[in-house]
PDB file of C-alpha atoms in Angstrom:
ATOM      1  CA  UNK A  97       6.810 170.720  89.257  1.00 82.00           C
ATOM      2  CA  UNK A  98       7.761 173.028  86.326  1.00 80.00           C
ATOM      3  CA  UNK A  99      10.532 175.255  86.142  1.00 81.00           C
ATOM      4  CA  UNK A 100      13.194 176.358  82.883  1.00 80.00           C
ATOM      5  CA  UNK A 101      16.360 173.995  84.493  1.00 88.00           C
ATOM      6  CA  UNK A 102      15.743 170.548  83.485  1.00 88.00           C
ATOM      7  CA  UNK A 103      18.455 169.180  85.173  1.00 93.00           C
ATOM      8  CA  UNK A 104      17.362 171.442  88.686  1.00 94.00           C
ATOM      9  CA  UNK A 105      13.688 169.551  87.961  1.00 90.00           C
ATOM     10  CA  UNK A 106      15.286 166.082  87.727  1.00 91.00           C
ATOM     11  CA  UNK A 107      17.112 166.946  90.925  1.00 93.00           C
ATOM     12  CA  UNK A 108      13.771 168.093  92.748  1.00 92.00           C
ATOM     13  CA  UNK A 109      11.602 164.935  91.321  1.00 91.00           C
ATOM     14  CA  UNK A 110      14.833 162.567  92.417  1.00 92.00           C
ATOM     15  CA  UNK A 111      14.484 164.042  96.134  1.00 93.00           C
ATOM     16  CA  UNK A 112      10.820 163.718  96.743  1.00 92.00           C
ATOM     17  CA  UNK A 113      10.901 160.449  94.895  1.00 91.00           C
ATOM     18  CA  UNK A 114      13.100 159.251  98.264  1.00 91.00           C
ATOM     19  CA  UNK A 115      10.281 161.220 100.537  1.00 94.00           C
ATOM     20  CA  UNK A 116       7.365 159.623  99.730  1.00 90.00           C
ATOM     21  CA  UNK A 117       5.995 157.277  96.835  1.00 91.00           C
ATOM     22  CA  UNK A 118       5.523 159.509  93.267  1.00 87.00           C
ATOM     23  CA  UNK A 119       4.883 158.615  90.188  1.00 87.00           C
ATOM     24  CA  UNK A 120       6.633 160.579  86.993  1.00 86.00           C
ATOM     25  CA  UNK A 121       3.317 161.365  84.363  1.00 85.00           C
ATOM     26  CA  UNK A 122       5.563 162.541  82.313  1.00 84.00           C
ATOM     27  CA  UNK A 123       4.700 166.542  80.723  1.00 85.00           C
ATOM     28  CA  UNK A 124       1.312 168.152  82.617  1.00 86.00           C
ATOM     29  CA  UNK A 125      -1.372 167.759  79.747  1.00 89.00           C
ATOM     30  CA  UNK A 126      -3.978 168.391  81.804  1.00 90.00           C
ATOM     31  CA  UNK A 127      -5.075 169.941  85.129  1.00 90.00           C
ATOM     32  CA  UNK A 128      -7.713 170.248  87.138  1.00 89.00           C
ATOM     33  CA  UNK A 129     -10.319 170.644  83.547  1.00 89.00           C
ATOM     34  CA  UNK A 130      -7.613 172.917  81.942  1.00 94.00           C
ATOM     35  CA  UNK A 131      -6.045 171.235  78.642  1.00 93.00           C
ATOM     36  CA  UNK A 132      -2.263 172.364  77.975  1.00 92.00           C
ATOM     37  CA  UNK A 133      -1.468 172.751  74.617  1.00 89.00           C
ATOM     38  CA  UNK A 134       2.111 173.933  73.529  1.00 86.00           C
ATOM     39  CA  UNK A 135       4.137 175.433  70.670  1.00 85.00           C
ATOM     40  CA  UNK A 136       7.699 175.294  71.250  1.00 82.00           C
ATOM     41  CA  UNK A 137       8.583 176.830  67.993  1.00 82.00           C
ATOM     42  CA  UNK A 138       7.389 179.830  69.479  1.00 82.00           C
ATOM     43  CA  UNK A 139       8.155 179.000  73.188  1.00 83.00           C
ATOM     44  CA  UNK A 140       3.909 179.592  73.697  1.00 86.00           C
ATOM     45  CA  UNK A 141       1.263 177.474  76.102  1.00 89.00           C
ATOM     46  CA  UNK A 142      -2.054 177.444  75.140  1.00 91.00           C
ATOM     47  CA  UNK A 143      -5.015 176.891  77.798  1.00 94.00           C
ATOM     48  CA  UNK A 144      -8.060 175.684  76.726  1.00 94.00           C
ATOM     49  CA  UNK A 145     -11.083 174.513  79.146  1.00 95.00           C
ATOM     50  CA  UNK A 146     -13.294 173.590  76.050  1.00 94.00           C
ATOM     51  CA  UNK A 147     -14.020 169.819  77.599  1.00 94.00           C
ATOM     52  CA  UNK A 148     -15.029 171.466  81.099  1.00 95.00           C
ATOM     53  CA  UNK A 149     -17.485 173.890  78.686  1.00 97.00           C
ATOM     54  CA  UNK A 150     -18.963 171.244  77.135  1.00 96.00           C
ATOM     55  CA  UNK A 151     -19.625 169.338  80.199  1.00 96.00           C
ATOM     56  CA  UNK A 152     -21.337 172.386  81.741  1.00 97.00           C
ATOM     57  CA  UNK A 153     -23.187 172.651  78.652  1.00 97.00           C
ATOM     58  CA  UNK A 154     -24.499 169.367  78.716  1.00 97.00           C
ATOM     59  CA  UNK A 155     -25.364 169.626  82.662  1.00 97.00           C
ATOM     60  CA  UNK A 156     -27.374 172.494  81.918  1.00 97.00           C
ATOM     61  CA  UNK A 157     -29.191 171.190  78.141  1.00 96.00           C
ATOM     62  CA  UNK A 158     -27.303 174.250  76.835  1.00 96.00           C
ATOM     63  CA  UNK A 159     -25.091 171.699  74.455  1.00 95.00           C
ATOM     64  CA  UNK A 160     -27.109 172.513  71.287  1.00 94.00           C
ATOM     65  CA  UNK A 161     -28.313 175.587  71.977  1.00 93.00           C
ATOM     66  CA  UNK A 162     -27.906 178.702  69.585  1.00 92.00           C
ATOM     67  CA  UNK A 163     -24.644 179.971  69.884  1.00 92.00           C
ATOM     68  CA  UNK A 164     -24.087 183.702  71.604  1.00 93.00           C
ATOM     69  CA  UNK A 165     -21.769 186.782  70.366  1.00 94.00           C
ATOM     70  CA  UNK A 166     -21.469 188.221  73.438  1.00 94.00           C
ATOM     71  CA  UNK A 167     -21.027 187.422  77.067  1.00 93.00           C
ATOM     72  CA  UNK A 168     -23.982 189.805  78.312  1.00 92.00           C
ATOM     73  CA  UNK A 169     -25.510 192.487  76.088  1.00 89.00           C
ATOM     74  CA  UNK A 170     -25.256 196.523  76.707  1.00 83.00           C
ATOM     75  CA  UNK A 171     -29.427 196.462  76.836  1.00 81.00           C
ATOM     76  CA  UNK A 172     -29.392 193.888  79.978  1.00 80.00           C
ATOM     77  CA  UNK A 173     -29.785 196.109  83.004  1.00 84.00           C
ATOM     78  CA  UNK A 174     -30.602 193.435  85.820  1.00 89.00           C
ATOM     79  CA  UNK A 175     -32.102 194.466  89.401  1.00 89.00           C
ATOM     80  CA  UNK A 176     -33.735 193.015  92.215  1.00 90.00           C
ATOM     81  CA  UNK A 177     -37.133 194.369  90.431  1.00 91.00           C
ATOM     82  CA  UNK A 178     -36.715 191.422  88.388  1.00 91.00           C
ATOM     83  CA  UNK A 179     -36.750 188.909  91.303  1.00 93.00           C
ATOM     84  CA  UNK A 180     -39.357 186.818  91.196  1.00 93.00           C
ATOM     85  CA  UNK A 181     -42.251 188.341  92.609  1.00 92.00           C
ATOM     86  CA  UNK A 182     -45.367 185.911  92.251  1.00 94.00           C
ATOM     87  CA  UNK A 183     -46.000 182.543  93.625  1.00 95.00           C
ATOM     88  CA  UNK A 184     -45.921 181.229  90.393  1.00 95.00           C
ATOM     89  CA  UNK A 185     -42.976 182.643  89.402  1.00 94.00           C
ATOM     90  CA  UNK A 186     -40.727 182.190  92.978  1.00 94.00           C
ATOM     91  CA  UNK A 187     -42.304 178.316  91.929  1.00 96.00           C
ATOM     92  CA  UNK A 188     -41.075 177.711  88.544  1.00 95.00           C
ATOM     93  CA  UNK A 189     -37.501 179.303  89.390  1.00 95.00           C
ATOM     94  CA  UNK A 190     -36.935 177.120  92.554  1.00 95.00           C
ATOM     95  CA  UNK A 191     -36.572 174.283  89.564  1.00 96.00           C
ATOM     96  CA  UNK A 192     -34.415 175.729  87.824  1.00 96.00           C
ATOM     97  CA  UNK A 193     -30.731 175.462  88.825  1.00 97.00           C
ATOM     98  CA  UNK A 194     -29.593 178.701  89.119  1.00 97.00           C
ATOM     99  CA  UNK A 195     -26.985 179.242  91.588  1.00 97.00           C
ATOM    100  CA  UNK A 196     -25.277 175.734  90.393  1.00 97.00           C
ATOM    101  CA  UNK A 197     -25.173 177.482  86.804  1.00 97.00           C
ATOM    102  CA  UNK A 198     -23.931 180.665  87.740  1.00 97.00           C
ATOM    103  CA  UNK A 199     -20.872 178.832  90.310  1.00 97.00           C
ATOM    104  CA  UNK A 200     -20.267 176.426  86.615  1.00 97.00           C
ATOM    105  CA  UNK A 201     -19.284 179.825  85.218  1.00 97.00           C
ATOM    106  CA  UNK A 202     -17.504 181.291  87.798  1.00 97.00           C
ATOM    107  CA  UNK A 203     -15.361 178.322  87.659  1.00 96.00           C
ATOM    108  CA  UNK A 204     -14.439 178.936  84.104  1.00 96.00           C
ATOM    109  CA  UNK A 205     -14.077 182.540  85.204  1.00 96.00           C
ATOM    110  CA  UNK A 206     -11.340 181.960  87.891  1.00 94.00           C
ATOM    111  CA  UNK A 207      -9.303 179.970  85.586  1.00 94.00           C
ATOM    112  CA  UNK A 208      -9.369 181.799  82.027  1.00 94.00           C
ATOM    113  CA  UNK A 209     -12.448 182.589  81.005  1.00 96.00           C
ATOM    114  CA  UNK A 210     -11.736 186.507  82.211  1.00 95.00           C
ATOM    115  CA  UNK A 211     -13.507 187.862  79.654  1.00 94.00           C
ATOM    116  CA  UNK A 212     -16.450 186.346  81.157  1.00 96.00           C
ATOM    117  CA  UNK A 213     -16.101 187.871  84.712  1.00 96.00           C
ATOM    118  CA  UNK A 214     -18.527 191.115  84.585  1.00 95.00           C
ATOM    119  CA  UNK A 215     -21.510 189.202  83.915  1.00 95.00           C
ATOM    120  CA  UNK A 216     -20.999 186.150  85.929  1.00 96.00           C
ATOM    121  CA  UNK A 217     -20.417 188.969  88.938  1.00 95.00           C
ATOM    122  CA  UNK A 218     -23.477 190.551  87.794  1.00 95.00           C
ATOM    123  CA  UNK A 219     -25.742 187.420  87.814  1.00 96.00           C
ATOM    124  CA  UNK A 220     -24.454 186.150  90.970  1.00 96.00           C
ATOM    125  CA  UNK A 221     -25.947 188.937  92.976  1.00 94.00           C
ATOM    126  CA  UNK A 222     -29.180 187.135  92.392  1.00 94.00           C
ATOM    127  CA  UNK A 223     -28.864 183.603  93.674  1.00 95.00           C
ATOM    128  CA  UNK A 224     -31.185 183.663  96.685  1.00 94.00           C
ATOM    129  CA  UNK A 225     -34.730 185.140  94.399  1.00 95.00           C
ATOM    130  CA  UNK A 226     -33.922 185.068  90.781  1.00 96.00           C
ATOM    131  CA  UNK A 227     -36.125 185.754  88.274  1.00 95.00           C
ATOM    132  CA  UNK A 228     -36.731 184.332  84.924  1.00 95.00           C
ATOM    133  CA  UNK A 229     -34.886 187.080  83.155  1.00 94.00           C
ATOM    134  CA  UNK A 230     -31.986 186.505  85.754  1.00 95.00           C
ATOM    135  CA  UNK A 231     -31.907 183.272  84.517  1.00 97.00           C
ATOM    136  CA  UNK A 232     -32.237 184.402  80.937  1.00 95.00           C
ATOM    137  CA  UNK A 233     -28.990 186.121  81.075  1.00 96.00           C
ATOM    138  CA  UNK A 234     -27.282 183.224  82.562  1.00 97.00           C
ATOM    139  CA  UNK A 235     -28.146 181.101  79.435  1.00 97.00           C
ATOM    140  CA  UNK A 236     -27.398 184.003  77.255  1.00 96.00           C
ATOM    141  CA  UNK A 237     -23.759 183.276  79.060  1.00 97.00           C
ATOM    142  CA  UNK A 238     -23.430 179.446  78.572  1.00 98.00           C
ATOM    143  CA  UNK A 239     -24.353 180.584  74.798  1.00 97.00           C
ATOM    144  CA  UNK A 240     -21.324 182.738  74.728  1.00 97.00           C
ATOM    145  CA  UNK A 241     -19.180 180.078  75.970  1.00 97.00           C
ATOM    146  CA  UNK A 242     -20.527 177.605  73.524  1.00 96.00           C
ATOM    147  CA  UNK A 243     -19.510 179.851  70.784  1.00 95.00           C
ATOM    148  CA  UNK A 244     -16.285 180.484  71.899  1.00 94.00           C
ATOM    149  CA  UNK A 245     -15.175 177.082  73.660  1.00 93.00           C
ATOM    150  CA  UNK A 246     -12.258 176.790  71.715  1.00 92.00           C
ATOM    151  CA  UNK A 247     -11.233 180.106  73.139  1.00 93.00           C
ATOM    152  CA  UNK A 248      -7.733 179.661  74.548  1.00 93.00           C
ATOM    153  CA  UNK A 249      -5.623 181.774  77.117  1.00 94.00           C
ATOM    154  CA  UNK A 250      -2.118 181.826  75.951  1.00 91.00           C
ATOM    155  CA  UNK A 251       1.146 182.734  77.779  1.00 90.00           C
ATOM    156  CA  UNK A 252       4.583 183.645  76.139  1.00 84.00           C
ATOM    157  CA  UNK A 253       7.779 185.558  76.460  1.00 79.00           C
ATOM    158  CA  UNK A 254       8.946 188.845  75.080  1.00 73.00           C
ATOM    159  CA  UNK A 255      12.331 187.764  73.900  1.00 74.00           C
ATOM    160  CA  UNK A 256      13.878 191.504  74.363  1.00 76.00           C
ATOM    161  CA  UNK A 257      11.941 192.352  77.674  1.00 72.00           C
ATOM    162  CA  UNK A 258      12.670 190.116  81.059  1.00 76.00           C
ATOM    163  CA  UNK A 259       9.564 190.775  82.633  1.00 81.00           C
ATOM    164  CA  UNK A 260       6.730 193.095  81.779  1.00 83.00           C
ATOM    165  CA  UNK A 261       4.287 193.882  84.593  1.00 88.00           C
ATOM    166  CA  UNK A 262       1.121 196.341  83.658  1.00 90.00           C
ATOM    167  CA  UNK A 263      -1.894 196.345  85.703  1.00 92.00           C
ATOM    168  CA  UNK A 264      -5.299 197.988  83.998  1.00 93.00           C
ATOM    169  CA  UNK A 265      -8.221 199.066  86.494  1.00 91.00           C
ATOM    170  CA  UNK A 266     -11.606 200.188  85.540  1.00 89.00           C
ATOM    171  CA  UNK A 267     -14.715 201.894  87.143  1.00 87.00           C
ATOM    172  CA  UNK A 268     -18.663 202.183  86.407  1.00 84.00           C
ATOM    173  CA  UNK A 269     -19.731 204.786  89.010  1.00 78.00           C
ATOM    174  CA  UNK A 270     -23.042 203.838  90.707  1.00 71.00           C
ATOM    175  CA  UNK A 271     -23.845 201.712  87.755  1.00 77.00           C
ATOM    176  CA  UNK A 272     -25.948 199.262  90.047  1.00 78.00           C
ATOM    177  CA  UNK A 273     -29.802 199.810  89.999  1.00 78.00           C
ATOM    178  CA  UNK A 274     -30.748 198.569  93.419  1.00 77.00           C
ATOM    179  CA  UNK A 275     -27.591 200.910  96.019  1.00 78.00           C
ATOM    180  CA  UNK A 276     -25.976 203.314  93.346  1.00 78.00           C
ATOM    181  CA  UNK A 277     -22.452 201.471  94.510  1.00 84.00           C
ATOM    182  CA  UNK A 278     -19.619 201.615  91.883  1.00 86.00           C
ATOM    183  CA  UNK A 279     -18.165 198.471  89.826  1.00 90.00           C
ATOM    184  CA  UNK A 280     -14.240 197.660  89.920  1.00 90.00           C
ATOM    185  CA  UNK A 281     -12.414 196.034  87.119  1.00 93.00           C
ATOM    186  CA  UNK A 282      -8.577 195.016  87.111  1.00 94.00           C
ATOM    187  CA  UNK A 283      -6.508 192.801  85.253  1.00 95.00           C
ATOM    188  CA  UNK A 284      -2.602 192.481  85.908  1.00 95.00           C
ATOM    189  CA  UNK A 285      -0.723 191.818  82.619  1.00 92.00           C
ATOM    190  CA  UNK A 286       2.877 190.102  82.490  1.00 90.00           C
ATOM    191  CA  UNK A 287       4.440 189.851  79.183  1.00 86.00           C
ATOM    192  CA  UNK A 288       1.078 190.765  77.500  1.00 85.00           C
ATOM    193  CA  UNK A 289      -0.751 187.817  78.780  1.00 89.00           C
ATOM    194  CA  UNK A 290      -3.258 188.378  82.011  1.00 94.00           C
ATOM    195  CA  UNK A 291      -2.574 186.747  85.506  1.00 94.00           C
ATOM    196  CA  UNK A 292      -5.014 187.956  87.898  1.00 95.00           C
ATOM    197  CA  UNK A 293      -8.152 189.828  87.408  1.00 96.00           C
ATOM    198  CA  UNK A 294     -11.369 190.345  89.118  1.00 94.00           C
ATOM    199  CA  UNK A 295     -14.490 192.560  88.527  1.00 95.00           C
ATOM    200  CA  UNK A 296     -16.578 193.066  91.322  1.00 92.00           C
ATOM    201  CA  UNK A 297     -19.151 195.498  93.020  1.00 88.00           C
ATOM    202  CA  UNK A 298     -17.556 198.054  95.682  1.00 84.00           C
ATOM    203  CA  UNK A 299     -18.284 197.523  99.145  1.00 79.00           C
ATOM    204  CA  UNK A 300     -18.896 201.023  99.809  1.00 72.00           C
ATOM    205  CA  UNK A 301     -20.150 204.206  97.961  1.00 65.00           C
ATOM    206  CA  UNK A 302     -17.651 206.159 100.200  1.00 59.00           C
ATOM    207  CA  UNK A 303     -13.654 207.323  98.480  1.00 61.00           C
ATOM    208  CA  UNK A 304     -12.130 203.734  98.646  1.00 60.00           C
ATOM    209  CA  UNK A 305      -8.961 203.638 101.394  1.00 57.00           C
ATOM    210  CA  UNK A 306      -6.640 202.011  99.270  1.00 65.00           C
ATOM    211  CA  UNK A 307      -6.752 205.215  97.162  1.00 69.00           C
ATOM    212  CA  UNK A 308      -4.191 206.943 100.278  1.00 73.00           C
ATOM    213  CA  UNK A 309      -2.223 203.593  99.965  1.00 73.00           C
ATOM    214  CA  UNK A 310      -1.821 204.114  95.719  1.00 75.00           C
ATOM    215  CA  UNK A 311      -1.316 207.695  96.194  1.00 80.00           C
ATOM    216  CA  UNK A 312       1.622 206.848  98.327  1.00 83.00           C
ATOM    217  CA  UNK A 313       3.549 204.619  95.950  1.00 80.00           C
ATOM    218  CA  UNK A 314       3.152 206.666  93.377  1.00 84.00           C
ATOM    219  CA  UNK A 315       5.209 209.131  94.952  1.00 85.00           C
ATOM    220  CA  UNK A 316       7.763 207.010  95.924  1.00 88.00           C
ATOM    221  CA  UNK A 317       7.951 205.709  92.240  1.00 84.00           C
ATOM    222  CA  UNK A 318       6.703 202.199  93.042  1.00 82.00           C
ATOM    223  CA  UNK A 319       3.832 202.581  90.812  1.00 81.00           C
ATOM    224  CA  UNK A 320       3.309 204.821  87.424  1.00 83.00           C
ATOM    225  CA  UNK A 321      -0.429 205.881  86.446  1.00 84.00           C
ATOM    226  CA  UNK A 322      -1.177 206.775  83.525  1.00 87.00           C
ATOM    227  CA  UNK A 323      -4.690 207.771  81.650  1.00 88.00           C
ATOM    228  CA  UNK A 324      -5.549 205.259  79.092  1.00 87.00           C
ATOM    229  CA  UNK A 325      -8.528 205.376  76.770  1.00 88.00           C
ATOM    230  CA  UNK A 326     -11.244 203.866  77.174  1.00 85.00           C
ATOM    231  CA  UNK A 327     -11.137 202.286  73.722  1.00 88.00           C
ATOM    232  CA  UNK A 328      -7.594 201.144  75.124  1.00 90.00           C
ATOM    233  CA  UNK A 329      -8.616 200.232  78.791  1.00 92.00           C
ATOM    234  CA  UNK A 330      -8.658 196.374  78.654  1.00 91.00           C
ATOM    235  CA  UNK A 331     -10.162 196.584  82.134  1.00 93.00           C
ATOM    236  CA  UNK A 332     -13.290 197.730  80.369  1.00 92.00           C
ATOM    237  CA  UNK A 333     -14.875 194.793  79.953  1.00 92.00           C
ATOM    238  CA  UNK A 334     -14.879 193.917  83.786  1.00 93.00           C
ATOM    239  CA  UNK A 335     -17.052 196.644  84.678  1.00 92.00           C
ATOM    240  CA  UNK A 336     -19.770 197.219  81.993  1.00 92.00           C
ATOM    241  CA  UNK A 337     -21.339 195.194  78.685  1.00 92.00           C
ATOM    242  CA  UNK A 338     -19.881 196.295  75.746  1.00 92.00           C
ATOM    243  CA  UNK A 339     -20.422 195.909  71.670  1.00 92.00           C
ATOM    244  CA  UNK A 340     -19.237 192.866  69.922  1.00 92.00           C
ATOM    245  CA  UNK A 341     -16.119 194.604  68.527  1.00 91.00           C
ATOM    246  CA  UNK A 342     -14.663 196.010  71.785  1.00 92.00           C
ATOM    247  CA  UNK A 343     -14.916 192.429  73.559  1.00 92.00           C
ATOM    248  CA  UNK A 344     -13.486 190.780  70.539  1.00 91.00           C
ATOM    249  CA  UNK A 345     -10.311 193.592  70.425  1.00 91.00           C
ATOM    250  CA  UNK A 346      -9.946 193.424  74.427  1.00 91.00           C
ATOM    251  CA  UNK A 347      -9.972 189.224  74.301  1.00 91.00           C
ATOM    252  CA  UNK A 348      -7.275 189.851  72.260  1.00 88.00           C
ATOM    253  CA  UNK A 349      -4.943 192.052  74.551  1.00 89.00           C
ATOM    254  CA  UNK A 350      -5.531 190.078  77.534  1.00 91.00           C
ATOM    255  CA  UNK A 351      -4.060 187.155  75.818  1.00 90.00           C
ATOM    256  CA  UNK A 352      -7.263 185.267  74.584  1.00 92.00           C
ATOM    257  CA  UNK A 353      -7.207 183.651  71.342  1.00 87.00           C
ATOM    258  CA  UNK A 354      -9.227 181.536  69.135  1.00 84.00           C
ATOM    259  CA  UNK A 355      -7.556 178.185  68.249  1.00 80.00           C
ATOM    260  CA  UNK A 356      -8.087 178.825  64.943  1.00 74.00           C
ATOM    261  CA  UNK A 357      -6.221 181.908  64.390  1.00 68.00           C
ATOM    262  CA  UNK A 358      -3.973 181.075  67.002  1.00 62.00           C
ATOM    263  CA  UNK A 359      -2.871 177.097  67.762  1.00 57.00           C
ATOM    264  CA  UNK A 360      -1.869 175.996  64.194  1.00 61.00           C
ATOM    265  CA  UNK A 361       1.438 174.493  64.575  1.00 51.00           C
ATOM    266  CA  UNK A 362       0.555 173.131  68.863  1.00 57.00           C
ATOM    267  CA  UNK A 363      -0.703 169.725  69.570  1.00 51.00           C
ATOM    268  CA  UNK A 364      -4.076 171.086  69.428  1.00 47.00           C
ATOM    269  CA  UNK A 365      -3.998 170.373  65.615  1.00 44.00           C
ATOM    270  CA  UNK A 366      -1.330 167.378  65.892  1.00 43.00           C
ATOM    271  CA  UNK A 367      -4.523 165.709  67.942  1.00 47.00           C
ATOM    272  CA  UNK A 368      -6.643 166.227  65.843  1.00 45.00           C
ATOM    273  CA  UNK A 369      -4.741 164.904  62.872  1.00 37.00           C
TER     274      UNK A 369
END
């Protein structure tokens, strides 16, 4: 239950507490792997999934491994040429847990590991013959995430704006090796923090339909478009690898933060003492 009227939550927890047996825990610290850290000075919530990294880590003997700078690097250009192709080689990856690594990620990935998305949609397209450097790639990831496990997704308000909605969407045209089909990034933004994103490969090579149904509200005045940069695009980073700057500056303006430089007056650091 969460909501901005205490009294209206008392009210709610009072009703269902006649319903059915319910226990008060008191303030959600902690949900379903995600820590939730706050700073009510600033009126901020901090998201962290660092304990749910480090338990992936560990599953995978990743946990001391060298620690990665970027998610998936711009020279990695996977295909099904690199399936595994010999009897030795379709033998030594059947022992290797592949698909359980790349769904570890993709759980991170759904909940606020965005900046991860691309190249856990990219690896995934692999699951049923990968080959060693599939795999490669995949630890290359879990490096990345070691490196930035204290990586937090934080949510605020704009105190002179009631709500802020901006959605950025990004395309690589034919981009993949193996059918020349297109990759589609988006990431909605309220109040400068993301909500929803996705990066995935198009269905089709054919003029999407949906394109009719945008057309249409933009000329009712639904929905503005405008051309953004693609220094500026933070939908960038769903669709292609980029350089270790650019992911860096686009973490930033989807709302991903280092605790560090972020989380110094939250109960991140009163924990810690």
């Amino acid at each position: 239950i969460m909501g901005n009227n205490i009294p209206r939550l008392k009210e709610v927890k009072d009703y269902l507490g006649k319903c059915f047996f319910m226990k008060d825990l008191g303030e959600a610290s902690y949900i379903l792997g995600i820590k939730i850290y706050r700073d009510r000075s600033r009126r901020l919530i901090g998201l962290s999934q660092s304990a749910c990294i480090d338990k992936i880590l560990k599953k995978y003997n990743m946990y001391n491994s060298k620690k990665g700078y970027l998610p998936m690097e711009v020279k990695h250009d996977l295909s099904n040429e690199l399936c595994a192709s010999t009897l030795e080689e379709v033998a030594y990856m059947k022992k290797v847990p592949y698909a359980l690594a790349v769904g570890s990620i993709m759980y991170v990935v759904r909940c606020i590991r965005l900046n991860v998305a691309f190249a856990q949609n990219i690896v995934s397209r692999y699951q049923q013959n990968p080959g060693k450097l599939h795999w490669i790639i995949v630890k290359h990831i879990l490096k990345y995430l070691r490196n930035t496990r204290d990586t937090f997704l934080v949510y605020g308000v704009k105190p002179d704006i009631e709500l802020d909605v901006t959605s950025f969407c990004d395309e690589s045209w034919q981009c993949d090796k193996d059918d020349t089909k297109s990759q589609t990034g988006y990431v909605f933004i309220v109040n400068g923090r993301a909500i929803d994103w996705k990066s995935k490969k198009q269905t089709t090579i054919a003029m999407h339909s949906a394109y009719h149904y945008v057309q249409e509200q933009v000329e009712t005045g639904e929905i503005k478009l405008i051309k953004v940069h693609t220094d500026d695009n933070i939908a960038d980073p769903f669709t292609k690898p980029l350089p270790r700057g650019m992911v860096i500056d686009h973490a930033k303006g989807i709302g991903l933060q280092l605790a560090s430089s972020f989380m110094r007056t939250c109960d991140y650091y009163l924990d810690k003492g």
